[in-house]
XYZ file of C-alpha atoms in Angstrom:
427
model
C 29.428 23.945 -12.151
C 30.145 22.076 -15.347
C 29.975 18.382 -16.009
C 31.272 16.717 -19.009
C 30.526 14.933 -22.106
C 32.857 13.510 -24.650
C 33.081 15.730 -27.653
C 33.198 15.287 -31.346
C 36.423 17.219 -31.369
C 37.938 14.096 -29.822
C 35.897 11.603 -31.799
C 38.869 10.168 -33.651
C 40.184 8.849 -30.396
C 36.938 7.536 -29.020
C 35.217 5.324 -31.305
C 32.773 3.595 -29.111
C 29.356 2.962 -30.370
C 26.152 4.667 -29.597
C 23.208 3.468 -28.762
C 20.749 1.079 -27.617
C 20.453 3.931 -25.302
C 17.565 2.961 -23.149
C 17.174 -0.700 -23.941
C 16.338 -2.046 -20.532
C 15.039 -5.206 -18.949
C 13.415 -3.320 -16.121
C 10.357 -1.161 -15.926
C 11.320 2.413 -16.819
C 10.563 5.065 -14.235
C 8.546 8.172 -14.987
C 11.615 10.104 -16.080
C 13.179 7.323 -18.112
C 12.119 5.784 -21.347
C 12.822 2.559 -23.185
C 13.942 3.764 -26.583
C 14.124 0.673 -28.708
C 13.774 3.027 -31.656
C 17.473 3.780 -31.413
C 18.479 0.162 -31.984
C 19.457 -1.009 -35.423
C 18.204 -4.571 -35.681
C 19.525 -5.507 -39.127
C 22.113 -3.007 -40.311
C 23.539 -4.255 -43.603
C 27.035 -3.960 -44.994
C 30.587 -5.227 -44.650
C 31.768 -5.613 -41.057
C 35.194 -4.066 -40.413
C 36.774 -4.623 -37.015
C 39.451 -2.360 -35.539
C 41.149 -3.109 -32.235
C 41.546 -0.126 -29.958
C 44.553 0.620 -27.777
C 43.431 -1.990 -25.233
C 42.980 -4.658 -27.884
C 39.193 -4.535 -27.629
C 37.318 -4.812 -30.955
C 35.238 -1.997 -32.412
C 32.951 -3.160 -35.206
C 32.138 -0.758 -38.053
C 29.532 -1.387 -40.711
C 30.710 -0.129 -44.091
C 27.584 1.084 -45.802
C 26.912 1.285 -49.511
C 27.234 5.082 -49.378
C 30.875 4.632 -48.218
C 30.068 5.817 -44.715
C 30.905 3.817 -41.595
C 28.378 3.260 -38.835
C 28.676 2.170 -35.203
C 25.138 1.950 -33.871
C 23.650 5.461 -34.122
C 26.935 7.251 -34.913
C 27.943 7.700 -38.542
C 31.458 8.579 -39.775
C 32.678 9.671 -43.169
C 35.289 7.683 -45.077
C 37.899 10.319 -44.208
C 37.091 10.088 -40.510
C 37.250 6.295 -40.606
C 40.687 6.316 -42.288
C 41.998 8.686 -39.610
C 40.611 6.429 -36.895
C 42.212 3.408 -38.536
C 45.591 5.158 -38.723
C 45.401 6.236 -35.109
C 44.670 2.748 -33.770
C 47.304 1.190 -36.031
C 49.877 3.169 -34.075
C 50.964 5.339 -36.988
C 49.966 8.549 -35.296
C 47.695 10.062 -32.697
C 44.987 12.166 -34.280
C 42.965 14.841 -32.538
C 40.538 17.335 -33.960
C 40.787 20.969 -32.849
C 37.870 22.367 -30.875
C 36.706 24.433 -33.849
C 36.922 21.977 -36.716
C 33.641 20.132 -36.044
C 31.623 22.903 -34.473
C 28.821 24.772 -36.226
C 30.041 28.293 -37.088
C 28.357 30.990 -34.993
C 26.451 28.117 -33.317
C 24.006 28.301 -36.224
C 22.562 24.986 -37.371
C 20.626 24.833 -40.613
C 18.259 21.937 -41.071
C 15.605 20.549 -43.369
C 12.952 17.915 -42.785
C 12.156 15.356 -45.478
C 8.662 15.735 -46.899
C 7.802 12.147 -45.956
C 9.214 12.429 -42.436
C 6.802 10.941 -39.925
C 5.519 13.301 -37.217
C 7.867 16.303 -37.714
C 6.478 17.870 -34.537
C 9.067 15.752 -32.698
C 11.859 17.664 -34.444
C 10.303 21.052 -33.745
C 9.730 20.136 -30.095
C 13.339 18.941 -29.729
C 14.709 22.132 -31.291
C 12.460 24.280 -29.114
C 13.725 22.455 -26.024
C 17.370 22.959 -27.011
C 16.912 26.634 -27.911
C 15.180 27.254 -24.574
C 18.280 25.910 -22.791
C 21.087 27.368 -24.916
C 20.867 31.107 -25.514
C 23.307 31.402 -28.393
C 22.314 28.417 -30.497
C 20.273 29.197 -33.573
C 18.420 26.587 -35.647
C 17.337 27.754 -39.102
C 14.997 25.642 -41.200
C 15.854 25.808 -44.884
C 13.506 25.101 -47.762
C 14.998 23.558 -50.863
C 13.027 24.492 -53.950
C 13.806 21.353 -55.964
C 11.963 18.178 -54.978
C 13.814 15.590 -52.992
C 12.600 12.327 -51.562
C 14.098 9.511 -49.576
C 13.573 5.822 -50.266
C 15.255 2.629 -49.074
C 17.146 0.165 -51.264
C 15.204 -2.775 -49.911
C 13.493 -3.874 -46.744
C 16.757 -5.076 -45.196
C 18.828 -1.960 -45.928
C 19.388 0.938 -43.573
C 21.213 3.027 -46.179
C 18.985 5.718 -47.696
C 18.925 6.305 -51.430
C 18.384 9.951 -52.338
C 16.206 10.648 -55.364
C 16.168 14.082 -57.021
C 18.452 17.116 -57.012
C 19.053 19.391 -54.068
C 20.220 23.009 -54.396
C 20.987 23.059 -50.667
C 24.062 20.886 -51.288
C 26.202 24.054 -51.160
C 25.331 24.518 -47.461
C 26.251 22.663 -44.311
C 22.989 21.401 -42.878
C 21.189 18.521 -41.199
C 18.513 16.572 -43.056
C 16.000 14.791 -40.823
C 14.779 11.599 -42.469
C 12.684 8.686 -41.259
C 14.739 5.676 -40.219
C 13.871 2.241 -41.530
C 12.617 -0.081 -38.822
C 13.803 0.850 -35.345
C 17.022 2.667 -36.182
C 17.862 6.256 -35.205
C 21.320 7.610 -35.978
C 23.350 10.755 -36.522
C 26.727 11.894 -37.744
C 29.032 13.169 -35.018
C 29.643 16.896 -35.215
C 29.475 18.966 -38.398
C 30.950 16.985 -41.283
C 30.379 19.480 -44.102
C 27.614 19.603 -46.695
C 24.475 17.623 -46.026
C 24.403 15.161 -43.159
C 21.568 12.967 -41.993
C 19.801 12.431 -38.737
C 17.664 9.317 -39.105
C 14.768 9.086 -36.683
C 12.664 5.964 -36.213
C 8.918 6.366 -36.499
C 8.625 5.124 -32.907
C 11.284 7.486 -31.501
C 10.357 10.103 -28.933
C 11.251 13.782 -28.832
C 13.933 12.843 -26.298
C 15.535 10.515 -28.833
C 15.598 13.382 -31.337
C 17.357 15.566 -28.746
C 19.860 12.762 -28.142
C 20.639 12.447 -31.858
C 20.897 16.214 -32.294
C 23.373 16.093 -29.402
C 25.578 13.836 -31.537
C 25.277 16.213 -34.505
C 26.316 19.101 -32.252
C 29.422 17.171 -31.191
C 28.543 15.002 -28.181
C 29.438 11.386 -27.558
C 28.330 9.348 -24.550
C 28.818 10.106 -20.880
C 29.968 6.589 -19.957
C 33.084 6.945 -22.117
C 34.658 9.631 -19.938
C 38.154 9.077 -18.641
C 36.806 8.981 -15.066
C 34.037 6.479 -15.868
C 35.527 3.806 -13.595
C 35.305 6.183 -10.640
C 31.526 6.122 -11.001
C 30.526 2.962 -12.859
C 31.439 -0.720 -12.975
C 31.602 -2.292 -16.445
C 30.587 -5.970 -16.608
C 31.854 -7.224 -19.998
C 30.525 -10.761 -19.374
C 27.000 -9.294 -19.559
C 27.542 -7.397 -22.818
C 26.353 -8.630 -26.188
C 29.015 -10.204 -28.405
C 30.775 -7.562 -30.484
C 29.552 -4.658 -28.356
C 32.741 -4.206 -26.318
C 33.775 -1.162 -28.309
C 30.740 0.654 -26.970
C 32.270 0.760 -23.494
C 35.893 1.529 -24.323
C 37.424 4.539 -22.594
C 39.510 6.357 -25.224
C 42.937 7.748 -24.449
C 42.204 11.145 -25.983
C 39.045 13.012 -25.074
C 37.731 16.317 -23.838
C 35.525 16.388 -20.766
C 34.484 19.102 -18.351
C 33.118 18.929 -14.811
C 31.720 16.006 -12.770
C 30.177 12.790 -14.057
C 26.493 13.316 -14.840
C 24.088 10.419 -14.230
C 21.267 12.589 -15.592
C 22.901 13.359 -18.935
C 20.696 12.645 -21.925
C 23.783 11.073 -23.541
C 24.302 8.366 -20.865
C 23.728 4.639 -21.448
C 21.451 2.829 -19.022
C 22.575 -0.189 -16.997
C 21.093 -2.656 -19.487
C 22.145 -1.093 -22.775
C 23.642 -3.880 -24.924
C 22.931 -6.464 -22.226
C 22.937 -10.101 -23.355
C 20.239 -10.873 -20.808
C 22.590 -12.172 -18.099
C 22.584 -8.969 -16.081
C 23.452 -5.281 -16.245
C 26.380 -4.125 -18.350
C 26.921 -1.019 -16.226
C 26.209 -0.524 -12.531
C 27.007 2.073 -9.935
C 29.977 1.349 -7.682
C 27.666 -0.196 -5.056
C 26.338 -2.651 -7.645
C 22.966 -0.957 -8.049
C 21.452 -0.350 -11.459
C 20.148 2.929 -12.800
C 17.850 4.228 -15.513
C 18.416 7.216 -17.760
C 16.326 10.186 -18.798
C 15.369 11.211 -22.299
C 13.619 14.486 -21.535
C 16.126 17.276 -22.173
C 19.777 18.275 -21.970
C 21.081 18.728 -18.450
C 22.984 21.822 -17.354
C 26.162 19.811 -17.906
C 25.161 18.901 -21.462
C 24.507 22.588 -22.111
C 27.801 23.649 -20.519
C 29.935 21.409 -22.711
C 28.096 22.463 -25.878
C 28.647 26.098 -24.999
C 32.297 25.385 -24.268
C 32.988 23.984 -27.720
C 30.858 26.446 -29.682
C 31.384 29.760 -27.917
C 33.871 32.084 -29.603
C 36.997 32.135 -27.361
C 37.647 35.796 -28.235
C 34.297 36.963 -26.796
C 34.275 37.811 -23.052
C 32.032 36.179 -20.470
C 29.755 38.274 -18.251
C 29.105 37.165 -14.669
C 26.725 38.882 -12.285
C 26.737 39.285 -8.533
C 24.628 40.900 -5.856
C 25.533 42.566 -2.563
C 23.016 43.099 0.265
C 23.737 46.196 2.330
C 21.926 46.901 5.618
C 20.871 50.403 4.652
C 18.909 51.407 7.791
C 17.365 49.539 10.699
C 14.531 50.603 12.991
C 12.862 48.556 15.769
C 10.380 46.902 13.381
C 11.803 47.474 9.908
C 15.028 46.778 8.014
C 15.999 48.575 4.802
C 18.239 46.614 2.479
C 20.035 47.882 -0.584
C 20.365 45.254 -3.297
C 23.358 46.293 -5.401
C 23.895 44.386 -8.662
C 27.168 44.113 -10.541
C 28.343 42.739 -13.875
C 31.908 41.432 -14.298
C 33.586 40.790 -17.663
C 36.222 38.076 -17.972
C 38.223 36.550 -20.793
C 40.324 33.405 -20.318
C 39.535 33.560 -16.576
C 41.061 37.039 -16.241
C 39.309 40.420 -15.885
C 38.468 41.889 -19.285
C 38.498 45.678 -19.668
C 35.895 46.895 -22.119
C 37.702 48.606 -25.007
C 34.587 50.503 -26.073
C 31.154 51.394 -24.737
C 28.613 48.592 -24.519
C 24.852 48.674 -24.048
C 23.468 46.087 -21.631
C 19.820 45.058 -21.428
C 18.748 43.473 -18.175
C 15.765 42.784 -15.964
C 15.143 42.557 -12.237
C 12.571 40.047 -11.054
C 10.923 40.609 -7.680
C 9.127 37.840 -5.826
C 6.931 39.225 -3.049
C 5.739 36.664 -0.525
C 3.690 36.539 2.678
C 1.017 38.699 1.088
C -1.836 39.138 3.569
C 0.203 37.187 6.107
C -0.064 33.986 4.043
C 3.454 32.512 3.491
C 2.607 30.800 0.194
C 0.791 33.811 -1.214
C 3.338 35.206 -3.670
C 3.456 37.645 -6.542
C 6.143 38.030 -9.205
C 6.889 41.179 -11.165
C 9.605 41.923 -13.739
C 11.103 45.302 -14.655
C 13.316 45.822 -17.706
C 16.243 48.227 -17.995
C 18.936 49.372 -20.428
C 22.292 50.798 -19.377
C 25.248 52.063 -21.387
C 28.626 51.001 -19.960
C 31.584 53.282 -20.556
C 34.887 51.743 -21.675
C 37.862 51.219 -19.380
C 36.476 48.931 -16.646
C 35.885 45.223 -16.115
C 33.280 45.544 -13.324
C 30.222 47.793 -13.387
C 27.396 48.560 -10.986
C 24.163 47.979 -12.858
C 21.451 48.743 -10.346
C 20.676 49.702 -6.753
C 17.342 48.681 -5.230
C 16.152 49.798 -1.781
C 13.608 47.411 -0.276
C 11.779 47.265 3.032
C 11.987 43.941 4.876
C 10.171 43.333 8.177
C 12.082 41.910 11.118
C 11.567 38.177 11.734
C 9.670 37.029 14.824
C 11.065 33.697 16.037
C 12.126 32.887 12.524
C 8.732 33.645 10.996
C 8.274 36.703 8.775
C 5.745 39.169 10.164
C 5.322 41.202 6.967
C 5.980 41.219 3.249
C 9.173 39.483 2.221
C 11.128 40.117 -0.973
C 13.516 38.126 -3.109
C 15.064 39.671 -6.185
C 17.359 38.477 -8.942
C 19.020 39.956 -11.968
C 18.969 38.569 -15.512
C 21.141 39.999 -18.278
C 20.096 39.548 -21.873
C 22.848 37.652 -23.647
C 24.471 39.337 -26.637
C 26.098 36.428 -28.421
C 28.299 38.615 -30.626
C 29.554 40.750 -27.702
C 29.493 38.681 -24.509
C 28.258 35.384 -23.109
C 26.410 34.951 -19.838
C 27.740 32.466 -17.306
């Protein structure tokens, strides 16, 4: 089941700001975190205001590097001009679902030599790679020296010193943010792009900012936001209204996700008079900054997966093979189904599938919580000409239940197929 996030492929229509993400006036719970490190306290530059379709102002800061920033989201001059044209009524602009994605879901990155605590970046990348099978982060090492400094103590615009042979590649450069600011470009913009991370930011903040670079906006800007949240503009800081605008053009998938790492908390951008966002019953909520949710992962896979590659789904059928007075024999039959554009996909050529079957044996020695897990690995060649294949048959012995309580060893099994990102995706 997929939930949605707003994507970079629709960013020209969105333009709401990102983040004071977890700025809160309440005690954070164990799975939430006050991330003041994402707040820019003194961003410098010319303020340019654009009214959206509802007449609500969106304030951009034009930086000295000719980029435009709204909180932790950074847009190129070209992107800003397209946004300006769209809201002026000249035309409606939308980006295709491939234009801002990272080709082959491969993201190259480098970490500045003076970056504080780079373990946060490595931990964030490890978390994302553990959740998304087909994403691939590659750290690149530029041979020429490069350093980052700041123009002055009041500037948030980095000044790059030295040459960089990596300029011919599309990649992310992690640099330390000045003060409390963390920010990221939205989607792949071409060439080098920055993710600025405050020294005080957590690994969760790094994941959040990488989410922007991969193409995600914020959950509260979905078209169905008002079916789940109440927006209280009288409690929002002056000039922050653009952060809560619902754009007319966006891409979203699945149900609203209160656990998304991209969601604002109730008190983000609050002026101190109360929550800016509440649930429909008026209650407030906190947000998590631990990891992507399954919905975050689903939308990232949707925009980065190659639409010409089929999707593999698995299923299992339990067959009562033989029954005696005290024993039941079950056959666990596992299948794989290939689909493309929600229709069965017939394999045009042979395909080798690697898979495993995990068995959890419980009630060992008559103790219900005494369990043991074992994994067996297999390889099977599938002949062309079908869309559904039987992968494996397993005969197991299951004891009959006595008054709902197992009287012998009990088994649970499940199948896992190794994803082959160039040949099929797993769903």
